[in-house]
Amino acid sequence: MNTFTVQPGGQLSGRARVPGDKSISHRAIMLGALAEGETRVTGFLEGADCIATLEAFRAMGVAIERTGPGDVRIQGAGVHGLKAPAAALDMGNSGTAMRLLCGVLAGQVFDSELIGDRSLSGRPMRRVTDPLAHMGAHIDTSEAGTPPLRVHGGAPLRGTDHVLKVASAQVKSALLLAGLWADGRTCVTEPAPTRDHTERMLAGFGYRVERDGPRTCVEGGGRLVASPVDVPADISSAAFFLVGASIATGSRMRLEHVGINPTRTGVIDILRLMGAEIRVLDQREAGGEPVADLEVEAATLKGIQIPEHLVPLAIDEFPAIFVAAACAEGETVLTGAEELRVKESDRIQVMADGLAALGVDCAVQPDGIRIQGGDGFTGGEVDSHGDHRIAMSFAMAGLRARAPIRIRDCANVGTSFPGFVALAREAGLQLEAA
Ligand code: S3P
């Protein structure tokens, strides 16, 4: 399933529930493992990233059973119940798993090691290990500040009052999680709002979380009480269909039970600014998170200057947004998005190379890109560089292509969106995987 081929044209229609939210699924395993009692998770994302988190906690002695599709039961070990793993913990492709676990492991009495695949092994980790060291943790990285990470257990942690340099929910979460084992208060101030699933779920598990604007604090020494988690569909996965249906004439789709936490809905705001027709229907709450059905239909898109305050709120959706921009009238300009360069791939460069290969005029900048919109894509061949979101974004480009598009290195689609090919075909994309 390494290469995708998408035939040109078509439209998207029908209803779909995309798989569970990746960020929430990771956190459900982590907090469930640290809680007292049994946590039942429904709608869990059975993608490779979240399975890596699940296996890591199993390796630390937590009983976790997969009881059905998306159904997981965790017998919580309590905040002090984790055991030393027998081998290095392999986080695969997942930056979230590695960075959040780093915060958890910093508070343990045992030594541990975190490793990952080629992509993860090149990603910056000092953004978590430096502030954790300030709390008293001992963590070794490679010379370049990348994995493997060796966490030396038994170091007493003290609370901190940390101001984040980059708007990163992973760093914020790692510090707050380490704060559970720290002496005193751990406070994190973020430069711009980022996803707040950790804060919401800690509170849902009975942990006191103080939030005051950009500042969030926890006091060490508390306990977590098991609580059911209903994971909504991932807006980051829904985003491919929001874009696909927007760019393909005649399309109309309903995406069901999608998480619409306001720290995640930047993609809706950006696409609407471009002229997209997206309706948010039946808003409700599930497990402490807002959810809704999203209805989208084809629209004439126009190029925009993307407001910088929306960047952290749409951080994972830019590959898909770039595809929309290539189909819009006029130029789309993104700035203030240098973080895209340190995701699963350098998403600015890899997307620019792919867009250029498909006949789109674009210019790369250190912190963003300018994309000249037009009449879609020529056919051709692009390389996703093993980046799941880039592979799925270029699959949607097929809807507005004039010849087939071949996308190489797509196996990692399974990290976040198992079943993508079947679901996309069902919706109308003429996609084959081989
Ligand atoms: C995530 C936070 C974001 C995002 C990632 C998931 C999380 O990363 O890109 O896919 O679950 O906390 P950063 O916090 O590094 O921006």
Coordinates of C-alpha atoms and ligand atoms in Angstrom, one line a residue:
M1 CA 0.0 0.0 0.0
N2 CA 3.0 2.2 -0.7
T3 CA 1.8 4.0 -3.8
F4 CA -1.4 5.8 -4.4
T5 CA -2.8 6.4 -7.9
V6 CA -5.7 8.8 -8.3
Q7 CA -7.6 9.1 -11.5
P8 CA -8.6 12.7 -12.5
G9 CA -12.0 14.2 -11.8
G10 CA -15.0 13.0 -9.9
Q11 CA -16.8 14.4 -6.9
L12 CA -17.4 13.6 -3.2
S13 CA -20.7 12.8 -1.7
G14 CA -22.5 11.0 1.1
R15 CA -21.9 10.8 4.8
A16 CA -18.8 9.6 6.6
R17 CA -17.4 9.2 10.1
V18 CA -13.6 9.6 9.9
P19 CA -11.6 7.8 12.5
G20 CA -11.0 9.0 16.1
D21 CA -9.0 12.1 17.0
K22 CA -5.3 11.3 17.3
S23 CA -4.5 13.8 20.0
I24 CA -7.4 12.8 22.2
S25 CA -6.7 9.0 21.7
H26 CA -3.0 9.4 22.8
R27 CA -4.1 11.3 25.9
A28 CA -6.9 8.8 26.8
I29 CA -4.3 6.0 26.9
M30 CA -1.9 8.1 29.0
L31 CA -4.4 9.4 31.6
G32 CA -6.3 6.1 31.7
A33 CA -3.0 4.3 32.5
L34 CA -2.2 6.8 35.3
A35 CA -5.7 6.8 36.8
E36 CA -7.2 4.7 39.5
G37 CA -9.8 2.3 38.2
E38 CA -11.0 1.2 34.8
T39 CA -11.1 3.7 31.9
R40 CA -13.2 2.7 28.9
V41 CA -12.3 4.5 25.7
T42 CA -14.7 4.4 22.7
G43 CA -13.9 5.8 19.2
F44 CA -10.2 5.2 19.9
L45 CA -8.0 5.8 16.8
E46 CA -6.4 2.5 15.9
G47 CA -3.7 4.1 13.9
A48 CA 0.0 3.2 14.3
D49 CA 0.8 6.4 16.3
C50 CA -1.8 5.7 19.1
I51 CA -1.0 2.0 19.1
A52 CA 2.6 3.0 19.9
T53 CA 1.4 4.9 22.9
L54 CA -0.8 1.9 24.0
E55 CA 2.1 -0.5 23.6
A56 CA 4.4 1.7 25.6
F57 CA 2.1 1.7 28.6
R58 CA 1.6 -2.1 28.3
A59 CA 5.4 -2.3 28.3
M60 CA 5.3 -0.4 31.6
G61 CA 2.9 -3.0 33.2
V62 CA -0.5 -1.4 32.5
A63 CA -3.2 -3.9 31.5
I64 CA -4.9 -2.6 28.4
E65 CA -7.3 -4.6 26.4
R66 CA -8.7 -3.9 22.9
T67 CA -12.3 -5.1 23.3
G68 CA -13.7 -4.2 19.8
P69 CA -13.3 -1.7 17.0
G70 CA -12.3 1.6 18.7
D71 CA -13.0 0.1 22.1
V72 CA -10.2 0.0 24.7
R73 CA -10.3 -0.8 28.4
I74 CA -7.5 0.3 30.6
Q75 CA -6.9 -0.9 34.1
G76 CA -5.2 2.2 35.5
A77 CA -2.1 1.7 37.5
G78 CA -2.3 5.0 39.4
V79 CA 0.1 7.9 39.2
H80 CA 2.8 5.9 41.0
G81 CA 2.1 2.5 39.4
L82 CA 4.2 2.4 36.2
K83 CA 6.9 -0.3 36.0
A84 CA 10.3 -0.2 34.3
P85 CA 10.0 -1.3 30.7
A86 CA 12.2 -4.2 29.6
A87 CA 13.3 -2.5 26.4
A88 CA 13.4 0.9 24.6
L89 CA 9.9 2.3 24.0
D90 CA 9.4 2.6 20.2
M91 CA 7.2 5.6 19.3
G92 CA 7.4 5.0 15.6
N93 CA 6.4 8.1 13.6
S94 CA 4.7 9.9 16.5
G95 CA 6.0 13.2 17.8
T96 CA 3.1 13.5 20.2
A97 CA 3.7 10.1 21.8
M98 CA 7.4 10.8 22.2
R99 CA 7.1 14.3 23.6
L100 CA 4.2 13.7 26.0
L101 CA 5.8 10.4 27.2
C102 CA 9.0 12.3 27.9
G103 CA 7.0 14.4 30.4
V104 CA 5.6 11.3 32.0
L105 CA 8.9 9.4 32.1
A106 CA 10.7 12.3 33.6
G107 CA 8.6 11.8 36.8
Q108 CA 9.4 8.0 37.2
V109 CA 11.8 6.3 39.5
F110 CA 13.1 4.0 36.7
D111 CA 15.3 4.7 33.6
S112 CA 13.8 4.5 30.2
E113 CA 14.6 5.1 26.5
L114 CA 12.5 6.5 23.7
I115 CA 13.2 5.7 20.1
G116 CA 11.4 6.3 16.8
D117 CA 11.5 5.9 13.0
R118 CA 13.7 7.8 10.6
S119 CA 11.4 10.8 10.5
L120 CA 10.9 11.0 14.3
S121 CA 14.6 10.5 14.8
G122 CA 15.3 13.8 13.0
R123 CA 12.8 15.9 15.0
P124 CA 13.7 18.5 17.6
M125 CA 13.3 17.3 21.2
R126 CA 15.2 20.0 23.2
R127 CA 12.0 22.0 23.2
V128 CA 10.8 19.4 25.8
T129 CA 14.0 18.2 27.3
D130 CA 15.3 21.7 28.2
P131 CA 12.3 22.9 30.2
L132 CA 12.1 19.4 31.8
A133 CA 15.8 19.7 32.8
H134 CA 14.9 23.0 34.4
M135 CA 12.3 21.1 36.5
G136 CA 15.1 18.7 37.6
A137 CA 14.8 15.9 35.0
H138 CA 17.9 14.2 33.5
I139 CA 17.3 13.4 29.8
D140 CA 19.9 12.8 27.2
T141 CA 19.3 13.5 23.5
S142 CA 21.7 13.0 20.5
E143 CA 24.1 15.9 19.9
A144 CA 21.6 17.4 17.5
G145 CA 18.9 17.4 20.1
T146 CA 17.0 14.5 18.5
P147 CA 16.0 11.0 19.6
P148 CA 16.9 8.5 21.0
L149 CA 16.0 10.0 24.4
R150 CA 17.5 8.4 27.5
V151 CA 15.5 9.4 30.6
H152 CA 17.3 8.9 33.9
G153 CA 14.7 8.0 36.5
G154 CA 14.6 9.0 40.2
A155 CA 15.4 12.7 39.7
P156 CA 13.1 14.7 41.9
L157 CA 11.1 17.2 39.9
R158 CA 10.2 20.7 41.1
G159 CA 7.4 22.9 39.8
T160 CA 8.2 25.6 37.2
D161 CA 6.7 28.7 35.7
H162 CA 7.6 28.3 32.0
V163 CA 6.9 30.6 29.1
L164 CA 6.8 28.6 25.8
K165 CA 9.0 29.9 23.0
V166 CA 6.9 28.1 20.3
A167 CA 3.1 27.7 20.4
S168 CA 3.2 23.9 21.0
A169 CA 0.6 21.8 22.6
Q170 CA 3.1 18.9 22.8
V171 CA 5.5 20.9 24.9
K172 CA 2.8 22.4 27.1
S173 CA 1.4 18.9 27.7
A174 CA 4.7 17.3 28.5
L175 CA 5.4 20.0 31.1
L176 CA 1.9 19.7 32.7
L177 CA 2.2 15.9 32.8
A178 CA 5.6 16.1 34.4
G179 CA 4.0 18.5 36.9
L180 CA 1.9 15.6 38.3
W181 CA 5.2 14.3 39.9
A182 CA 6.7 17.7 40.7
D183 CA 7.0 19.4 44.1
G184 CA 4.7 22.4 44.0
R185 CA 3.0 24.1 41.1
T186 CA 3.9 23.8 37.4
C187 CA 2.7 26.6 35.2
V188 CA 2.9 26.9 31.4
T189 CA 2.2 30.1 29.5
E190 CA 1.7 29.8 25.7
P191 CA 2.4 32.6 23.2
A192 CA -0.8 31.7 21.3
P193 CA -3.6 29.3 22.0
T194 CA -2.9 25.6 21.1
R195 CA -5.0 22.5 21.4
D196 CA -6.1 22.1 25.1
H197 CA -7.1 18.4 25.2
T198 CA -4.6 17.6 28.0
E199 CA -6.1 20.3 30.2
R200 CA -9.7 19.2 29.5
M201 CA -8.9 15.5 30.0
L202 CA -7.0 16.1 33.2
A203 CA -10.0 18.0 34.6
G204 CA -12.3 15.2 33.3
F205 CA -10.2 12.7 35.3
G206 CA -10.7 14.8 38.5
Y207 CA -7.4 16.6 38.4
R208 CA -7.4 20.3 39.4
V209 CA -6.3 22.4 36.5
E210 CA -6.1 26.2 36.9
R211 CA -6.5 28.1 33.6
D212 CA -6.1 31.9 33.3
G213 CA -5.9 33.1 29.8
P214 CA -2.7 31.8 28.2
R215 CA -1.4 30.4 31.6
T216 CA -2.2 26.9 32.8
C217 CA -1.1 25.4 36.2
V218 CA -1.3 22.1 38.0
E219 CA -0.1 21.2 41.5
G220 CA 1.9 18.1 41.9
G221 CA 0.9 15.1 44.1
G222 CA -2.7 14.7 43.0
R223 CA -4.5 11.6 41.7
L224 CA -6.5 10.8 38.6
V225 CA -9.8 9.0 38.8
A226 CA -10.8 6.7 35.8
S227 CA -13.4 8.3 33.5
P228 CA -14.9 7.1 30.2
V229 CA -13.6 8.8 27.1
D230 CA -15.7 9.1 24.0
V231 CA -13.2 10.1 21.2
P232 CA -14.8 12.3 18.5
A233 CA -13.8 12.0 14.8
D234 CA -10.6 13.8 14.0
I235 CA -11.1 17.2 12.4
S236 CA -7.6 16.8 11.0
S237 CA -8.8 13.7 9.1
A238 CA -12.1 15.4 8.2
A239 CA -10.0 18.2 6.7
F240 CA -9.1 16.2 3.6
F241 CA -12.8 15.8 2.8
L242 CA -13.6 19.4 3.6
V243 CA -11.0 20.4 1.0
G244 CA -11.9 17.7 -1.5
A245 CA -15.6 18.5 -1.5
S246 CA -14.9 22.2 -1.6
I247 CA -12.7 22.0 -4.8
A248 CA -14.8 19.4 -6.8
T249 CA -17.8 20.7 -8.5
G250 CA -21.1 19.0 -7.6
S251 CA -19.7 17.6 -4.3
R252 CA -21.7 17.6 -1.0
M253 CA -20.7 15.6 2.1
R254 CA -21.6 15.3 5.7
L255 CA -18.9 14.4 8.2
E256 CA -20.3 13.0 11.4
H257 CA -19.4 13.5 15.0
V258 CA -16.3 15.7 14.4
G259 CA -14.4 17.2 17.3
I260 CA -14.8 21.0 17.0
N261 CA -12.7 22.1 20.0
P262 CA -12.1 25.8 19.2
T263 CA -8.3 25.2 19.4
R264 CA -8.7 22.9 16.4
T265 CA -11.1 24.6 14.0
G266 CA -8.6 26.9 12.2
V267 CA -9.1 24.9 9.1
I268 CA -12.8 25.7 9.0
D269 CA -12.1 29.4 9.5
I270 CA -9.4 29.5 6.8
L271 CA -11.5 27.6 4.2
R272 CA -14.5 29.9 5.0
L273 CA -12.3 32.9 4.5
M274 CA -11.4 31.4 1.1
G275 CA -15.1 31.1 0.3
A276 CA -15.8 27.5 1.3
E277 CA -19.4 26.5 2.1
I278 CA -19.1 24.6 5.5
R279 CA -21.9 24.3 7.9
V280 CA -21.5 23.2 11.5
L281 CA -24.6 21.3 12.5
D282 CA -26.1 19.7 15.7
Q283 CA -23.4 21.0 18.0
R284 CA -23.2 18.9 21.2
E285 CA -20.7 17.8 23.8
A286 CA -19.0 14.4 24.1
G287 CA -16.7 13.6 27.0
G288 CA -15.7 17.2 27.7
E289 CA -15.1 18.1 24.0
P290 CA -17.5 19.9 21.7
V291 CA -18.5 17.9 18.6
A292 CA -20.8 18.5 15.6
D293 CA -21.6 17.2 12.1
L294 CA -19.9 19.2 9.3
E295 CA -21.7 19.7 6.0
V296 CA -19.6 20.9 3.1
E297 CA -20.4 21.5 -0.6
A298 CA -18.4 22.7 -3.6
A299 CA -17.7 26.4 -3.8
T300 CA -15.6 28.9 -5.7
L301 CA -12.5 29.5 -3.6
K302 CA -10.4 32.7 -3.7
G303 CA -6.8 33.2 -2.5
I304 CA -6.2 34.9 0.8
Q305 CA -3.5 36.1 3.2
I306 CA -3.9 33.5 6.0
P307 CA -4.2 35.3 9.3
E308 CA -1.2 34.3 11.5
H309 CA -3.3 33.8 14.6
L310 CA -5.0 30.9 12.9
V311 CA -1.7 29.1 12.2
P312 CA -1.5 27.1 15.5
L313 CA -5.2 26.4 15.3
A314 CA -4.8 24.7 11.8
I315 CA -1.2 23.5 12.2
D316 CA -1.8 20.0 10.9
E317 CA -4.1 21.0 8.1
F318 CA -1.8 23.1 5.9
P319 CA -1.0 20.4 3.4
A320 CA -4.7 20.1 2.6
I321 CA -5.2 23.9 2.7
F322 CA -2.3 24.2 0.1
V323 CA -4.3 21.9 -2.2
A324 CA -7.3 24.2 -1.8
A325 CA -5.2 27.3 -2.4
A326 CA -3.9 25.8 -5.7
C327 CA -7.6 25.6 -6.8
A328 CA -8.5 29.1 -5.7
E329 CA -8.7 32.3 -7.7
G330 CA -5.6 34.4 -7.0
E331 CA -2.7 34.1 -4.6
T332 CA -2.7 32.6 -1.1
V333 CA 0.0 33.7 1.2
L334 CA 1.0 31.9 4.4
T335 CA 3.5 33.4 6.9
G336 CA 4.4 32.7 10.5
A337 CA 4.4 28.9 9.9
E338 CA 8.0 27.9 10.3
E339 CA 6.8 25.0 12.6
L340 CA 5.6 23.3 9.5
R341 CA 9.3 22.6 8.7
V342 CA 9.7 20.2 11.7
K343 CA 6.6 18.1 11.4
E344 CA 6.6 14.5 10.0
S345 CA 8.4 16.1 7.1
D346 CA 9.3 19.6 6.1
R347 CA 5.8 20.3 5.0
I348 CA 6.6 23.6 3.3
Q349 CA 9.3 22.2 1.1
V350 CA 7.7 18.8 0.4
M351 CA 4.4 20.3 -0.4
A352 CA 6.0 23.0 -2.6
D353 CA 7.9 20.2 -4.5
G354 CA 4.7 18.2 -5.0
L355 CA 2.7 21.3 -6.1
A356 CA 5.4 22.3 -8.6
A357 CA 5.5 18.7 -10.0
L358 CA 1.7 19.1 -10.6
G359 CA 2.1 22.4 -12.5
V360 CA 1.3 24.8 -9.6
D361 CA 3.2 28.0 -9.3
C362 CA 4.4 28.5 -5.8
A363 CA 7.3 30.2 -3.9
V364 CA 8.8 28.9 -0.7
Q365 CA 9.7 31.3 2.1
P366 CA 11.4 30.5 5.4
D367 CA 8.2 30.7 7.4
G368 CA 5.6 30.0 4.7
I369 CA 4.7 29.8 1.1
R370 CA 2.9 31.8 -1.7
I371 CA 0.7 29.7 -3.9
Q372 CA -0.7 31.1 -7.1
G373 CA -4.1 29.6 -7.5
G374 CA -5.4 28.4 -10.9
D375 CA -7.3 25.7 -12.6
G376 CA -6.1 22.8 -10.5
F377 CA -3.4 20.3 -11.3
T378 CA -1.7 18.6 -14.2
G379 CA -1.2 14.9 -13.6
G380 CA 2.2 13.7 -12.5
E381 CA 4.2 12.0 -9.7
V382 CA 4.8 13.4 -6.3
D383 CA 6.7 12.0 -3.3
S384 CA 5.0 12.3 0.1
H385 CA 8.3 11.6 1.9
G386 CA 6.5 9.2 4.2
D387 CA 4.3 12.0 5.5
H388 CA 0.7 10.8 6.0
R389 CA -1.0 14.2 5.7
I390 CA 0.9 15.0 2.5
A391 CA -0.1 11.7 0.9
M392 CA -3.8 12.2 1.7
S393 CA -3.7 15.9 0.6
F394 CA -2.3 15.0 -2.9
A395 CA -4.9 12.2 -3.2
M396 CA -7.6 14.9 -2.9
A397 CA -5.8 16.9 -5.6
G398 CA -6.9 14.2 -8.1
L399 CA -10.4 15.7 -8.0
R400 CA -9.1 18.7 -9.9
A401 CA -6.4 17.1 -11.9
R402 CA -6.3 16.7 -15.7
A403 CA -4.4 13.4 -15.7
P404 CA -3.6 10.7 -13.1
I405 CA -1.5 11.6 -10.0
R406 CA 0.8 9.0 -8.5
I407 CA 1.9 9.5 -4.9
R408 CA 4.9 7.7 -3.6
D409 CA 5.7 6.5 0.0
C410 CA 2.1 6.4 1.4
A411 CA 2.4 3.6 4.0
N412 CA 2.3 6.1 6.9
V413 CA -1.3 7.0 6.1
G414 CA -2.0 4.3 8.6
T415 CA -0.5 6.3 11.4
S416 CA -3.5 8.6 11.6
F417 CA -6.1 7.4 9.1
P418 CA -6.5 3.6 8.9
G419 CA -9.1 2.9 6.2
F420 CA -8.5 6.1 4.3
V421 CA -8.4 4.5 0.8
A422 CA -11.7 2.6 1.4
L423 CA -13.5 5.7 2.9
A424 CA -12.2 8.0 0.2
R425 CA -13.3 5.6 -2.6
E426 CA -16.7 5.2 -1.0
A427 CA -17.1 9.0 -1.0
G428 CA -16.2 9.1 -4.7
L429 CA -12.4 9.5 -5.0
Q430 CA -11.0 7.3 -7.8
L431 CA -8.1 6.1 -5.7
E432 CA -6.1 2.9 -5.9
A433 CA -3.3 1.8 -3.5
A434 CA -0.7 -0.7 -4.5
Ligands
S3P1 C1 -0.3 17.7 18.8 C2 0.2 19.0 18.7 C3 0.7 19.6 17.5 C4 0.3 18.8 16.3 C5 0.4 17.3 16.4 C6 -0.4 16.8 17.6 C7 -0.8 17.2 20.1 O1 2.1 19.6 17.5 O2 1.0 19.2 15.1 O3 0.0 16.6 15.3 O4 -1.5 16.2 20.1 O5 -0.5 17.8 21.1 P1 2.9 20.8 18.2 O6 2.4 20.9 19.6 O7 4.3 20.4 18.2 O8 2.6 22.0 17.4

